Each structure stands twice: as structure tokens, then as C-alpha cells.
């Protein structure tokens, strides 16, 4: 990983030196264990703080529409898919950004690592050769890092950047196509069971909107939850309001969500937000044959139609 | 279990497009066709005007069922409004079913200006299915 970090620094330095970009968006070391924090590098000297490891989970495309001038971005597969969608939606211009692509084998869930061992005699967790060692007085367990992959990374089919100017390292093997087995499995349950699971998950939501703020595609200047005239959704944490918020958010992201899982990573109360977004992605694939974030020239599925779209869902009178 | 409210009548919100379904409802009225009085009609310019928000708000604020009806494909007054709406509604309906809300609560159909009979039949069908489901409880707001 350090090798990748040094190559990233080199590329970043080159871009800043040649004046090709005004700012590099990347990661620096986080202030807590097992973390990396997004950072903005504006001069050559600071490029040394750029790092790359398996805790660089944030979707950096989030910041692209907000920075002024030309930007360089260190981008994983999911980040580049977000960039494709943002270009398509005319939020950023391709000429304005330089993409330093990095193939990614999946990011690790810091929160789950920290919670993995609740024993009082735990003294620390160490990262050693692809394993995480939990140490303590009478404790010495090793867990493979893969166990802590984010759920979104488990089903990722774009581990290599889909669009880049420079690629760091070699491309890695992609998974087979995503068959949305998790969605099918969930939908086979009884409706009351689904309702119980979803209300239990969404019921924890405290309406902090961290999911919305972390999402690269939630760029609206005024979000529907902030609108007061009309007030679409109540502002309470009552089940009805939180559910409506999450349903509407998933509908707004239907055909746009690139499934990076940034919403879920940002959630302070660990709500399974992807359960709704995955369903929309599955439907968009099955009904409209579309996968987000791959092709700039392919129009968004909800902006077009086919005369023979499925009418299976409609009332048959 | 409380006592079953025998006086309960389903409340159904119907979003009808101005050019076809609303005229169809009008025709049903002019033709003196009988259909249940459980439906509250809201006239909208086009089925494409209907946002998923309208449907969710209805369910939140005490509707037991929602019906959306527009022009048949190819007949839209604005040419393609109903085609775009169809994609949107397919996703909304599927998502509501996914989270465990009874799928019969939200219904979509096409009724043209000449289909007064079909309109009456649609209202009959929707009212009966919603009556069989009982009062909507899942998305209703407890405090307003």
C-alpha cells in the first residue's frame, strides 16, 4: 500500500507543479485508528501528507462540484462511477478534473473493527499482513481483513476505475456481474417480516442527514427535506416521517445511485440504508436494463422511456 | 384486539389527469353510473405531474388507498407525460412493496375520456380491495 501512496504523491506533485490543477482531493491519515480523512492539497509541499490504504472509504466525488478551479481527484472504482453520473448530470465538466485512478480491493469498516471485540481486557488491534490481530492479557485472535469489508464492497463489480487520466498500479480482476441475490432473498420473505426489519432499521434514524451529505449524487442546493413550502416530509423522527424520507431519497436516487455505500458509512447509528437503494438499482436493471455510472452518453433511465415499458405493476381492469 | 369498526369506510385519494381520466370520471357521472363514494378526486394536469411525494403524503395523512390514473399510452395531451410517469410509478410501487406496505394500497391505471364505464369499474375494484385490506396503519402519521 505504501507503494501506491508514493505513486499518488508523485502524480499529485506533477499535476500541481505543471499548474494542471489548483487542488488535489485525496486522503490523509485520520486522527483516530483505522481511519483516513479526505484532504485538499493546494501546494506541492503538502502532497507528502497524501496516503492510500484500506480505510479510504469516503466517496471523494462528493467534493468535486463544490471546489473552485481545476481539481485533481484520487478515485476508486465507485468514485469514478459517481464522476460519470455527475458529468452526465452537468454538475462538473470533464475538462475541469484530472482523475488519478486507483484500483480498489474493497474498503474496511472501521466501526465494525472497533466493535469486533467487546472484552474488557482488550488492549488494542493491530494490522498485520492482511490480518487484524486483537491483543489483550489473555487474548490473541486474528481475523482476516476481508471479514470487515463494507457490505457495498462485497457486491462491487467495478473495482477498477471506469474513467481516469492516470492509473496507479495494475488493474485487478473484476467480480462477475451483480445478480442482486441479496435483494431477491429479502423480497422472498413475508411482507410483515420485511416491514419489521425495515422499521427496525429506519426506526433508529435520527434525521442527521449524514447519508445525504456523504452521497456524491445528493447535490441539490435545496433538498426536499429542507423545503418548507410545501413541506413534503415532516421533520420529526416519527416512523412515518423517517420512512418517508428514506423512501423518497431512494426514489430520487433511482437510476442515479452508484452503490458506493457512502450513505451507510456515514450513518452514525448504522442504519442499513442500502436495503432501499439496492432495491431501486435491481429494479432499474431488471425493468430498464440500465447500470449507473458506466457510460456518459447513456441517458438516465428516468429521463427516457420506451413505448413498451412493462405495465405488469398496473391495475388490470 | 379492539372491536371491529363496522362503520369504517375506506378513504381513497384518486389523482386523475385533466384530459382523460377526469373526463372519464365526468362521463361516469353524466351517464349516472353507480360507483362507491369512497374516492376523493384530485385533478392534476397530467399523470406526469404526479410526484411520488403526492402518493406518500396521502398515505401519511390518512388515505387508505391511492389511485393514479392518466391517459392511455400514446394519448397523452403532452405527448409523453404518461410514459415518464409509468417508469416512475413502477419504481415507487416496487419500493413500497419491498418495504412491506400492501401493494394493493397504491394502484395505477389508464382511463380515457370515453371510458366512463371503466372508471366506475376501477373505483369499484379499488374500493373493494382496500376495504378487504382494512384501515391503513403503516405509514400514517401519529402526530400532525
Tab-separated table of C-alpha atoms in Angstrom:
chain	number	residue	atom	x	y	z
A	1	UNK	CA	0.000	0.000	0.000
A	2	UNK	CA	2.835	2.417	0.739
A	3	UNK	CA	3.972	1.937	-2.831
A	4	UNK	CA	0.589	3.195	-4.034
A	5	UNK	CA	0.789	6.127	-1.646
A	6	UNK	CA	4.158	7.248	-3.014
A	7	UNK	CA	2.947	6.953	-6.608
A	8	UNK	CA	-0.111	9.038	-5.722
A	9	UNK	CA	2.116	11.705	-4.168
A	10	UNK	CA	4.302	11.735	-7.258
A	11	UNK	CA	1.341	12.191	-9.596
A	12	UNK	CA	-0.190	14.841	-7.349
A	13	UNK	CA	3.087	16.748	-7.249
A	14	UNK	CA	3.363	16.619	-11.027
A	15	UNK	CA	-0.157	17.940	-11.538
A	16	UNK	CA	0.291	20.803	-9.074
A	17	UNK	CA	3.759	21.695	-10.403
A	18	UNK	CA	2.584	21.902	-14.007
A	19	UNK	CA	-0.360	24.011	-12.900
A	20	UNK	CA	-2.764	21.480	-14.375
A	21	UNK	CA	-4.874	21.556	-11.230
A	22	UNK	CA	-5.487	24.009	-8.409
A	23	UNK	CA	-6.312	21.414	-5.796
A	24	UNK	CA	-5.870	17.701	-5.255
A	25	UNK	CA	-8.625	15.882	-3.415
A	26	UNK	CA	-7.231	12.855	-1.618
A	27	UNK	CA	-6.861	11.237	1.773
A	28	UNK	CA	-4.621	11.984	4.713
A	29	UNK	CA	-4.072	9.991	7.868
A	30	UNK	CA	-7.071	10.150	10.170
A	31	UNK	CA	-6.928	11.290	13.774
A	32	UNK	CA	-8.337	8.019	15.099
A	33	UNK	CA	-7.158	4.440	14.491
A	34	UNK	CA	-8.169	2.698	11.255
A	35	UNK	CA	-9.241	5.865	9.545
A	36	UNK	CA	-8.330	8.164	6.685
A	37	UNK	CA	-9.734	11.653	6.251
A	38	UNK	CA	-10.450	13.456	2.985
A	39	UNK	CA	-7.993	16.299	2.461
A	40	UNK	CA	-7.430	19.102	-0.012
A	41	UNK	CA	-3.864	19.706	-1.135
A	42	UNK	CA	-3.156	23.043	-2.778
A	43	UNK	CA	0.646	23.183	-2.912
A	44	UNK	CA	3.462	20.812	-3.749
A	45	UNK	CA	4.916	20.714	-0.240
A	46	UNK	CA	1.697	19.308	1.217
A	47	UNK	CA	1.497	16.384	-1.188
A	48	UNK	CA	3.510	14.338	1.316
A	49	UNK	CA	0.514	14.012	3.550
A	50	UNK	CA	-1.471	12.126	0.897
A	51	UNK	CA	-1.930	8.464	1.740
A	52	UNK	CA	-3.708	5.420	0.399
A	53	UNK	CA	-4.830	2.434	2.464
A	54	UNK	CA	-7.877	0.264	3.021
A	55	UNK	CA	-9.634	2.875	5.123
A	56	UNK	CA	-10.116	5.421	2.314
A	57	UNK	CA	-13.832	4.733	2.195
A	58	UNK	CA	-15.307	8.188	1.535
A	59	UNK	CA	-16.531	8.935	-1.935
A	60	UNK	CA	-14.393	11.923	-2.892
A	61	UNK	CA	-16.544	12.767	-5.920
A	62	UNK	CA	-18.795	14.363	-3.298
A	63	UNK	CA	-16.489	17.400	-3.196
A	64	UNK	CA	-15.987	17.882	-6.936
A	65	UNK	CA	-18.966	20.131	-7.565
A	66	UNK	CA	-18.004	22.303	-4.603
A	67	UNK	CA	-14.328	23.072	-5.233
A	68	UNK	CA	-13.432	26.052	-7.393
A	69	UNK	CA	-10.975	25.859	-10.259
A	70	UNK	CA	-9.454	22.727	-11.688
A	71	UNK	CA	-9.366	19.721	-9.430
A	72	UNK	CA	-7.383	16.524	-9.309
A	73	UNK	CA	-9.011	13.608	-7.571
A	74	UNK	CA	-7.770	10.285	-6.248
A	75	UNK	CA	-10.572	7.985	-7.332
A	76	UNK	CA	-11.573	4.378	-6.706
A	77	UNK	CA	-13.968	2.496	-8.985
A	78	UNK	CA	-17.056	3.816	-7.207
A	79	UNK	CA	-15.710	7.386	-7.155
A	80	UNK	CA	-15.240	7.295	-10.925
A	81	UNK	CA	-18.763	5.951	-11.417
A	82	UNK	CA	-20.025	8.908	-9.395
A	83	UNK	CA	-17.939	11.223	-11.600
A	84	UNK	CA	-19.549	9.727	-14.716
A	85	UNK	CA	-23.014	10.394	-13.294
A	86	UNK	CA	-22.062	13.928	-12.224
A	87	UNK	CA	-20.724	14.743	-15.696
A	88	UNK	CA	-23.891	13.316	-17.224
A	89	UNK	CA	-25.998	15.494	-14.948
A	90	UNK	CA	-23.886	18.527	-15.881
A	91	UNK	CA	-22.664	19.158	-12.360
A	92	UNK	CA	-18.984	19.036	-13.338
A	93	UNK	CA	-17.040	19.317	-16.574
A	94	UNK	CA	-14.670	16.588	-17.646
A	95	UNK	CA	-12.064	19.161	-18.737
A	96	UNK	CA	-12.003	20.617	-15.264
A	97	UNK	CA	-10.926	17.456	-13.484
A	98	UNK	CA	-7.913	15.180	-13.590
A	99	UNK	CA	-8.612	11.701	-12.348
A	100	UNK	CA	-5.895	9.675	-10.670
A	101	UNK	CA	-7.495	6.238	-10.726
A	102	UNK	CA	-6.673	3.633	-8.112
A	103	UNK	CA	-7.935	0.027	-8.337
A	104	UNK	CA	-9.526	-0.930	-5.043
A	105	UNK	CA	-9.972	-4.311	-3.414
A	106	UNK	CA	-12.609	-3.044	-1.043
A	107	UNK	CA	-12.539	-0.795	1.975
A	108	UNK	CA	-12.701	-1.866	5.603
A	109	UNK	CA	-15.395	-0.920	8.065
A	110	UNK	CA	-13.723	0.920	10.923
A	111	UNK	CA	-16.806	0.853	13.110
A	112	UNK	CA	-17.159	-2.905	12.843
A	113	UNK	CA	-13.462	-3.401	13.530
A	114	UNK	CA	-13.702	-1.333	16.693
A	115	UNK	CA	-16.805	-3.210	17.813
A	116	UNK	CA	-15.440	-6.639	16.875
A	117	UNK	CA	-14.197	-7.454	20.355
A	118	UNK	CA	-16.102	-6.217	23.374
A	119	UNK	CA	-13.881	-7.807	26.002
A	120	UNK	CA	-12.657	-5.543	28.760
A	121	UNK	CA	-9.084	-6.857	28.657
A	122	UNK	CA	-8.655	-5.792	25.042
A	123	UNK	CA	-5.609	-3.578	24.726
A	124	UNK	CA	-5.519	-2.910	21.024
A	125	UNK	CA	-5.977	-4.061	17.494
A	126	UNK	CA	-3.037	-4.386	15.159
A	127	UNK	CA	-2.886	-4.563	11.419
A	128	UNK	CA	-0.506	-7.286	10.250
A	129	UNK	CA	-0.113	-8.925	6.827
A	130	UNK	CA	-3.742	-8.882	5.744
A	131	UNK	CA	-4.942	-9.826	9.217
A	132	UNK	CA	-6.240	-7.875	12.142
A	133	UNK	CA	-4.843	-9.048	15.459
A	134	UNK	CA	-6.767	-8.291	18.604
A	135	UNK	CA	-4.466	-8.231	21.597
A	136	UNK	CA	-5.090	-8.337	25.315
A	137	UNK	CA	-3.991	-10.088	28.504
A	138	UNK	CA	-5.423	-13.468	27.614
A	139	UNK	CA	-6.447	-12.537	24.148
A	140	UNK	CA	-4.795	-13.088	20.838
A	141	UNK	CA	-7.169	-13.503	17.948
A	142	UNK	CA	-6.522	-12.966	14.295
A	143	UNK	CA	-9.272	-12.155	11.836
A	144	UNK	CA	-8.852	-11.874	8.088
A	145	UNK	CA	-9.320	-8.339	6.876
A	146	UNK	CA	-11.878	-9.442	4.299
A	147	UNK	CA	-14.336	-10.094	7.108
A	148	UNK	CA	-14.559	-6.390	7.726
A	149	UNK	CA	-15.222	-5.290	4.145
A	150	UNK	CA	-18.078	-2.829	3.767
A	151	UNK	CA	-21.288	-4.526	2.567
A	152	UNK	CA	-21.212	-2.379	-0.579
A	153	UNK	CA	-17.699	-3.630	-1.371
A	154	UNK	CA	-18.865	-7.248	-1.187
A	155	UNK	CA	-21.075	-6.802	-4.251
A	156	UNK	CA	-18.916	-4.256	-6.104
A	157	UNK	CA	-18.442	-5.018	-9.775
A	158	UNK	CA	-16.289	-2.002	-10.594
A	159	UNK	CA	-13.176	-2.333	-8.520
A	160	UNK	CA	-11.157	-0.693	-11.282
A	161	UNK	CA	-11.794	2.945	-12.174
A	162	UNK	CA	-14.128	3.234	-15.179
A	163	UNK	CA	-12.593	6.541	-16.256
A	164	UNK	CA	-9.182	8.001	-15.473
A	165	UNK	CA	-6.293	10.101	-16.730
A	166	UNK	CA	-3.606	8.219	-14.829
A	167	UNK	CA	-3.926	4.754	-13.344
A	168	UNK	CA	-1.858	3.886	-10.280
A	169	UNK	CA	-0.727	0.264	-10.245
A	170	UNK	CA	-2.268	-2.564	-12.243
A	171	UNK	CA	-5.906	-3.304	-12.824
A	172	UNK	CA	-7.335	-6.080	-10.703
A	173	UNK	CA	-9.755	-8.821	-11.580
A	174	UNK	CA	-13.426	-7.817	-11.509
A	175	UNK	CA	-16.166	-9.832	-9.902
A	176	UNK	CA	-18.817	-11.407	-12.085
A	177	UNK	CA	-21.902	-9.328	-12.737
A	178	UNK	CA	-24.034	-8.460	-9.750
A	179	UNK	CA	-27.158	-10.642	-9.671
A	180	UNK	CA	-28.822	-8.814	-6.758
A	181	UNK	CA	-29.193	-12.090	-4.880
A	182	UNK	CA	-29.482	-10.182	-1.598
A	183	UNK	CA	-32.484	-8.209	-2.887
A	184	UNK	CA	-34.194	-11.351	-4.188
A	185	UNK	CA	-33.592	-13.125	-0.906
A	186	UNK	CA	-35.067	-10.232	1.077
A	187	UNK	CA	-38.098	-9.949	-1.197
A	188	UNK	CA	-38.884	-13.628	-0.742
A	189	UNK	CA	-39.587	-13.028	2.926
A	190	UNK	CA	-43.108	-12.368	4.137
A	191	UNK	CA	-44.172	-8.736	3.846
A	192	UNK	CA	-44.600	-8.414	7.625
A	193	UNK	CA	-41.075	-9.698	8.136
A	194	UNK	CA	-39.746	-7.162	5.645
A	195	UNK	CA	-41.746	-4.416	7.323
A	196	UNK	CA	-40.413	-5.435	10.750
A	197	UNK	CA	-36.806	-5.388	9.521
A	198	UNK	CA	-37.103	-2.064	7.732
A	199	UNK	CA	-38.946	-0.252	10.512
A	200	UNK	CA	-36.392	-1.577	12.967
A	201	UNK	CA	-33.523	-0.267	10.838
A	202	UNK	CA	-35.051	3.031	9.752
A	203	UNK	CA	-36.548	3.472	13.230
A	204	UNK	CA	-33.050	4.194	14.522
A	205	UNK	CA	-32.611	7.118	12.126
A	206	UNK	CA	-32.041	10.402	13.944
A	207	UNK	CA	-32.509	12.532	10.819
A	208	UNK	CA	-28.976	13.938	10.898
A	209	UNK	CA	-28.825	13.757	7.080
A	210	UNK	CA	-25.244	12.478	7.159
A	211	UNK	CA	-26.269	9.979	4.466
A	212	UNK	CA	-27.394	12.796	2.235
A	213	UNK	CA	-24.292	14.867	2.915
A	214	UNK	CA	-21.926	11.982	2.176
A	215	UNK	CA	-23.704	10.989	-1.024
A	216	UNK	CA	-21.926	12.138	-4.205
A	217	UNK	CA	-25.223	12.355	-6.086
A	218	UNK	CA	-27.150	14.311	-3.403
A	219	UNK	CA	-26.023	17.703	-4.631
A	220	UNK	CA	-29.341	19.608	-4.722
A	221	UNK	CA	-28.967	23.129	-3.380
A	222	UNK	CA	-32.298	22.737	-1.641
A	223	UNK	CA	-33.139	19.201	-0.622
A	224	UNK	CA	-36.769	18.129	-0.360
A	225	UNK	CA	-36.363	17.611	3.384
A	226	UNK	CA	-35.369	21.258	3.789
A	227	UNK	CA	-38.278	22.575	1.796
A	228	UNK	CA	-40.974	24.205	3.916
A	229	UNK	CA	-43.270	25.416	1.152
A	230	UNK	CA	-44.523	22.842	0.522
A	231	UNK	CA	-43.257	20.742	3.374
A	232	UNK	CA	-43.028	17.348	1.735
A	233	UNK	CA	-41.836	15.412	4.725
A	234	UNK	CA	-42.343	16.154	8.411
A	235	UNK	CA	-39.197	16.890	10.386
A	236	UNK	CA	-39.818	14.556	13.292
A	237	UNK	CA	-38.139	11.227	13.954
A	238	UNK	CA	-41.508	9.535	13.980
A	239	UNK	CA	-41.514	6.295	11.982
A	240	UNK	CA	-43.810	7.678	9.301
A	241	UNK	CA	-41.568	10.696	8.663
A	242	UNK	CA	-38.243	8.880	8.719
A	243	UNK	CA	-39.578	6.161	6.452
A	244	UNK	CA	-40.954	8.697	4.003
A	245	UNK	CA	-37.620	10.488	3.981
A	246	UNK	CA	-35.727	7.306	3.190
A	247	UNK	CA	-38.247	6.094	0.604
A	248	UNK	CA	-38.116	9.445	-1.176
A	249	UNK	CA	-34.360	9.568	-1.020
A	250	UNK	CA	-34.156	6.144	-2.627
A	251	UNK	CA	-36.622	7.220	-5.327
A	252	UNK	CA	-34.617	10.384	-6.011
A	253	UNK	CA	-31.517	8.246	-6.386
A	254	UNK	CA	-33.191	5.590	-8.536
A	255	UNK	CA	-31.174	5.215	-11.709
A	256	UNK	CA	-28.506	7.522	-10.262
A	257	UNK	CA	-27.227	5.687	-7.194
A	258	UNK	CA	-23.826	4.198	-7.950
A	259	UNK	CA	-23.914	1.968	-4.879
A	260	UNK	CA	-20.714	3.189	-3.283
A	261	UNK	CA	-22.290	2.780	0.152
A	262	UNK	CA	-21.137	6.232	1.288
A	263	UNK	CA	-24.538	6.799	2.925
A	264	UNK	CA	-24.179	3.729	5.055
A	265	UNK	CA	-20.597	4.542	6.034
A	266	UNK	CA	-21.627	7.995	7.166
A	267	UNK	CA	-24.555	6.795	9.259
A	268	UNK	CA	-23.828	7.290	12.972
A	269	UNK	CA	-26.499	4.788	14.028
A	270	UNK	CA	-25.575	2.113	11.456
A	271	UNK	CA	-28.871	2.034	9.588
A	272	UNK	CA	-28.977	-0.394	6.669
A	273	UNK	CA	-29.743	2.366	4.162
A	274	UNK	CA	-28.622	0.313	1.183
A	275	UNK	CA	-31.555	-2.052	1.601
A	276	UNK	CA	-33.684	0.596	-0.157
A	277	UNK	CA	-31.120	1.768	-2.694
A	278	UNK	CA	-30.214	-1.766	-3.705
A	279	UNK	CA	-33.854	-2.480	-4.472
A	280	UNK	CA	-34.011	0.524	-6.789
A	281	UNK	CA	-30.783	-0.497	-8.527
A	282	UNK	CA	-32.153	-4.018	-9.016
A	283	UNK	CA	-35.388	-2.645	-10.480
A	284	UNK	CA	-33.596	-0.206	-12.759
A	285	UNK	CA	-31.501	-3.089	-14.046
A	286	UNK	CA	-34.382	-5.536	-14.434
A	287	UNK	CA	-37.006	-3.141	-15.788
A	288	UNK	CA	-34.926	-0.713	-17.815
A	289	UNK	CA	-31.705	-2.647	-18.396
A	290	UNK	CA	-29.517	0.096	-17.034
A	291	UNK	CA	-26.472	0.197	-14.802
A	292	UNK	CA	-25.371	3.555	-13.441
A	293	UNK	CA	-22.047	5.270	-13.814
A	294	UNK	CA	-20.550	3.450	-16.762
A	295	UNK	CA	-21.227	5.500	-19.863
A	296	UNK	CA	-21.510	9.284	-20.145
A	297	UNK	CA	-23.550	9.037	-23.348
A	298	UNK	CA	-26.216	6.726	-21.964
A	299	UNK	CA	-29.243	8.782	-20.832
A	300	UNK	CA	-30.584	8.376	-17.289
A	301	UNK	CA	-33.354	5.745	-17.163
A	302	UNK	CA	-35.957	8.087	-15.679
A	303	UNK	CA	-35.321	10.763	-18.293
A	304	UNK	CA	-36.301	8.477	-21.149
A	305	UNK	CA	-38.917	5.807	-21.801
A	306	UNK	CA	-39.818	3.026	-24.164
A	307	UNK	CA	-43.359	2.707	-25.526
A	308	UNK	CA	-43.364	-0.937	-24.479
A	309	UNK	CA	-42.142	-0.498	-20.896
A	310	UNK	CA	-43.544	-3.077	-18.511
A	311	UNK	CA	-47.091	-2.464	-17.270
A	312	UNK	CA	-47.105	-5.503	-15.044
A	313	UNK	CA	-47.485	-3.357	-11.932
A	314	UNK	CA	-50.665	-1.697	-13.160
A	315	UNK	CA	-54.262	-2.440	-12.241
A	316	UNK	CA	-55.709	-4.952	-14.638
A	317	UNK	CA	-59.300	-3.915	-15.394
B	1	UNK	CA	-57.879	-6.787	19.700
B	2	UNK	CA	-60.362	-3.934	19.790
B	3	UNK	CA	-63.840	-4.105	18.422
B	4	UNK	CA	-64.117	-4.131	14.657
B	5	UNK	CA	-65.410	-0.802	13.478
B	6	UNK	CA	-68.361	-1.731	11.321
B	7	UNK	CA	-68.843	1.857	10.231
B	8	UNK	CA	-65.372	2.111	8.767
B	9	UNK	CA	-65.284	3.168	5.142
B	10	UNK	CA	-62.059	3.282	3.149
B	11	UNK	CA	-60.782	6.683	2.119
B	12	UNK	CA	-59.217	6.655	-1.312
B	13	UNK	CA	-57.409	9.529	-2.958
B	14	UNK	CA	-57.577	9.481	-6.745
B	15	UNK	CA	-55.167	11.574	-8.789
B	16	UNK	CA	-56.776	11.949	-12.198
B	17	UNK	CA	-55.284	13.630	-15.220
B	18	UNK	CA	-57.271	16.550	-16.543
B	19	UNK	CA	-57.501	15.368	-20.117
B	20	UNK	CA	-58.521	11.729	-19.905
B	21	UNK	CA	-59.321	10.223	-16.527
B	22	UNK	CA	-61.030	13.288	-15.094
B	23	UNK	CA	-63.186	13.480	-18.198
B	24	UNK	CA	-63.787	9.744	-17.843
B	25	UNK	CA	-65.000	10.332	-14.279
B	26	UNK	CA	-67.208	13.112	-15.598
B	27	UNK	CA	-68.664	10.764	-18.182
B	28	UNK	CA	-69.373	8.186	-15.498
B	29	UNK	CA	-71.294	10.909	-13.631
B	30	UNK	CA	-73.197	12.143	-16.674
B	31	UNK	CA	-74.045	8.549	-17.537
B	32	UNK	CA	-75.459	8.048	-13.989
B	33	UNK	CA	-73.166	5.117	-13.377
B	34	UNK	CA	-73.001	3.901	-9.785
B	35	UNK	CA	-69.689	3.693	-8.014
B	36	UNK	CA	-68.693	3.916	-4.329
B	37	UNK	CA	-68.421	7.362	-2.775
B	38	UNK	CA	-65.131	6.470	-1.070
B	39	UNK	CA	-63.000	8.209	-3.606
B	40	UNK	CA	-61.738	11.774	-3.274
B	41	UNK	CA	-60.670	13.096	-6.644
B	42	UNK	CA	-57.741	15.454	-7.129
B	43	UNK	CA	-57.390	16.812	-10.635
B	44	UNK	CA	-53.867	17.204	-11.978
B	45	UNK	CA	-52.722	18.469	-15.396
B	46	UNK	CA	-51.076	15.176	-16.369
B	47	UNK	CA	-50.112	11.862	-14.801
B	48	UNK	CA	-46.534	13.063	-15.334
B	49	UNK	CA	-47.286	15.862	-12.870
B	50	UNK	CA	-47.788	13.394	-10.047
B	51	UNK	CA	-44.773	13.164	-7.834
B	52	UNK	CA	-44.215	10.129	-5.614
B	53	UNK	CA	-44.451	12.737	-2.830
B	54	UNK	CA	-48.183	13.147	-3.523
B	55	UNK	CA	-48.739	9.456	-3.012
B	56	UNK	CA	-46.608	9.185	0.110
B	57	UNK	CA	-48.195	12.318	1.605
B	58	UNK	CA	-51.638	10.836	1.019
B	59	UNK	CA	-50.673	7.654	2.836
B	60	UNK	CA	-49.049	9.629	5.642
B	61	UNK	CA	-52.089	11.791	6.146
B	62	UNK	CA	-54.665	9.070	6.455
B	63	UNK	CA	-55.561	7.763	3.000
B	64	UNK	CA	-56.288	4.044	2.996
B	65	UNK	CA	-55.591	3.773	-0.697
B	66	UNK	CA	-54.301	5.857	-3.588
B	67	UNK	CA	-55.352	5.589	-7.204
B	68	UNK	CA	-53.451	7.243	-10.026
B	69	UNK	CA	-54.991	7.363	-13.456
B	70	UNK	CA	-53.917	9.028	-16.667
B	71	UNK	CA	-54.304	8.852	-20.428
B	72	UNK	CA	-53.561	5.599	-22.227
B	73	UNK	CA	-50.020	5.331	-23.627
B	74	UNK	CA	-49.908	7.276	-26.868
B	75	UNK	CA	-52.849	9.503	-25.903
B	76	UNK	CA	-51.090	11.926	-23.552
B	77	UNK	CA	-52.122	15.546	-24.103
B	78	UNK	CA	-48.480	16.479	-23.598
B	79	UNK	CA	-47.340	13.549	-25.765
B	80	UNK	CA	-45.041	11.719	-23.340
B	81	UNK	CA	-46.093	12.654	-19.788
B	82	UNK	CA	-47.668	9.292	-19.059
B	83	UNK	CA	-44.688	7.362	-20.425
B	84	UNK	CA	-42.320	9.097	-17.999
B	85	UNK	CA	-44.857	8.642	-15.204
B	86	UNK	CA	-45.071	4.929	-15.902
B	87	UNK	CA	-41.365	4.397	-15.205
B	88	UNK	CA	-41.573	6.483	-12.033
B	89	UNK	CA	-44.639	4.644	-10.712
B	90	UNK	CA	-43.171	1.206	-11.483
B	91	UNK	CA	-40.251	2.038	-9.181
B	92	UNK	CA	-42.410	3.592	-6.453
B	93	UNK	CA	-44.820	0.681	-6.339
B	94	UNK	CA	-41.995	-1.815	-6.244
B	95	UNK	CA	-40.254	0.072	-3.434
B	96	UNK	CA	-43.428	0.263	-1.335
B	97	UNK	CA	-43.912	-3.466	-1.737
B	98	UNK	CA	-40.249	-4.040	-0.878
B	99	UNK	CA	-40.572	-2.289	2.483
B	100	UNK	CA	-43.694	-4.292	3.299
B	101	UNK	CA	-46.610	-1.981	2.534
B	102	UNK	CA	-49.562	-3.859	0.997
B	103	UNK	CA	-49.152	-3.486	-2.757
B	104	UNK	CA	-52.900	-3.089	-3.358
B	105	UNK	CA	-52.954	0.227	-1.483
B	106	UNK	CA	-51.398	2.106	-4.379
B	107	UNK	CA	-52.883	1.446	-7.796
B	108	UNK	CA	-52.154	2.772	-11.255
B	109	UNK	CA	-54.317	2.585	-14.336
B	110	UNK	CA	-55.214	4.284	-17.597
B	111	UNK	CA	-58.750	5.594	-18.165
B	112	UNK	CA	-59.617	7.569	-21.297
B	113	UNK	CA	-62.237	10.315	-21.637
B	114	UNK	CA	-64.653	7.879	-23.284
B	115	UNK	CA	-64.302	5.137	-20.666
B	116	UNK	CA	-66.933	6.177	-18.110
B	117	UNK	CA	-67.812	2.546	-17.534
B	118	UNK	CA	-64.216	1.578	-16.976
B	119	UNK	CA	-63.807	4.413	-14.478
B	120	UNK	CA	-66.743	3.142	-12.421
B	121	UNK	CA	-65.341	-0.372	-12.570
B	122	UNK	CA	-61.879	0.791	-11.487
B	123	UNK	CA	-63.313	2.631	-8.482
B	124	UNK	CA	-65.355	-0.444	-7.562
B	125	UNK	CA	-62.326	-2.697	-7.764
B	126	UNK	CA	-60.012	-0.380	-5.846
B	127	UNK	CA	-62.588	0.274	-3.122
B	128	UNK	CA	-63.252	-3.410	-2.633
B	129	UNK	CA	-59.579	-4.396	-2.446
B	130	UNK	CA	-58.815	-1.582	0.005
B	131	UNK	CA	-61.895	-2.477	2.072
B	132	UNK	CA	-60.629	-6.041	2.280
B	133	UNK	CA	-57.233	-4.794	3.494
B	134	UNK	CA	-58.763	-2.712	6.270
B	135	UNK	CA	-57.578	0.693	7.508
B	136	UNK	CA	-54.037	1.719	6.530
B	137	UNK	CA	-51.806	1.821	9.588
B	138	UNK	CA	-48.250	1.501	8.393
B	139	UNK	CA	-47.363	4.924	7.073
B	140	UNK	CA	-49.944	7.001	8.934
B	141	UNK	CA	-48.558	9.864	10.977
B	142	UNK	CA	-49.313	9.620	14.659
B	143	UNK	CA	-48.742	13.298	15.409
B	144	UNK	CA	-49.511	16.024	12.937
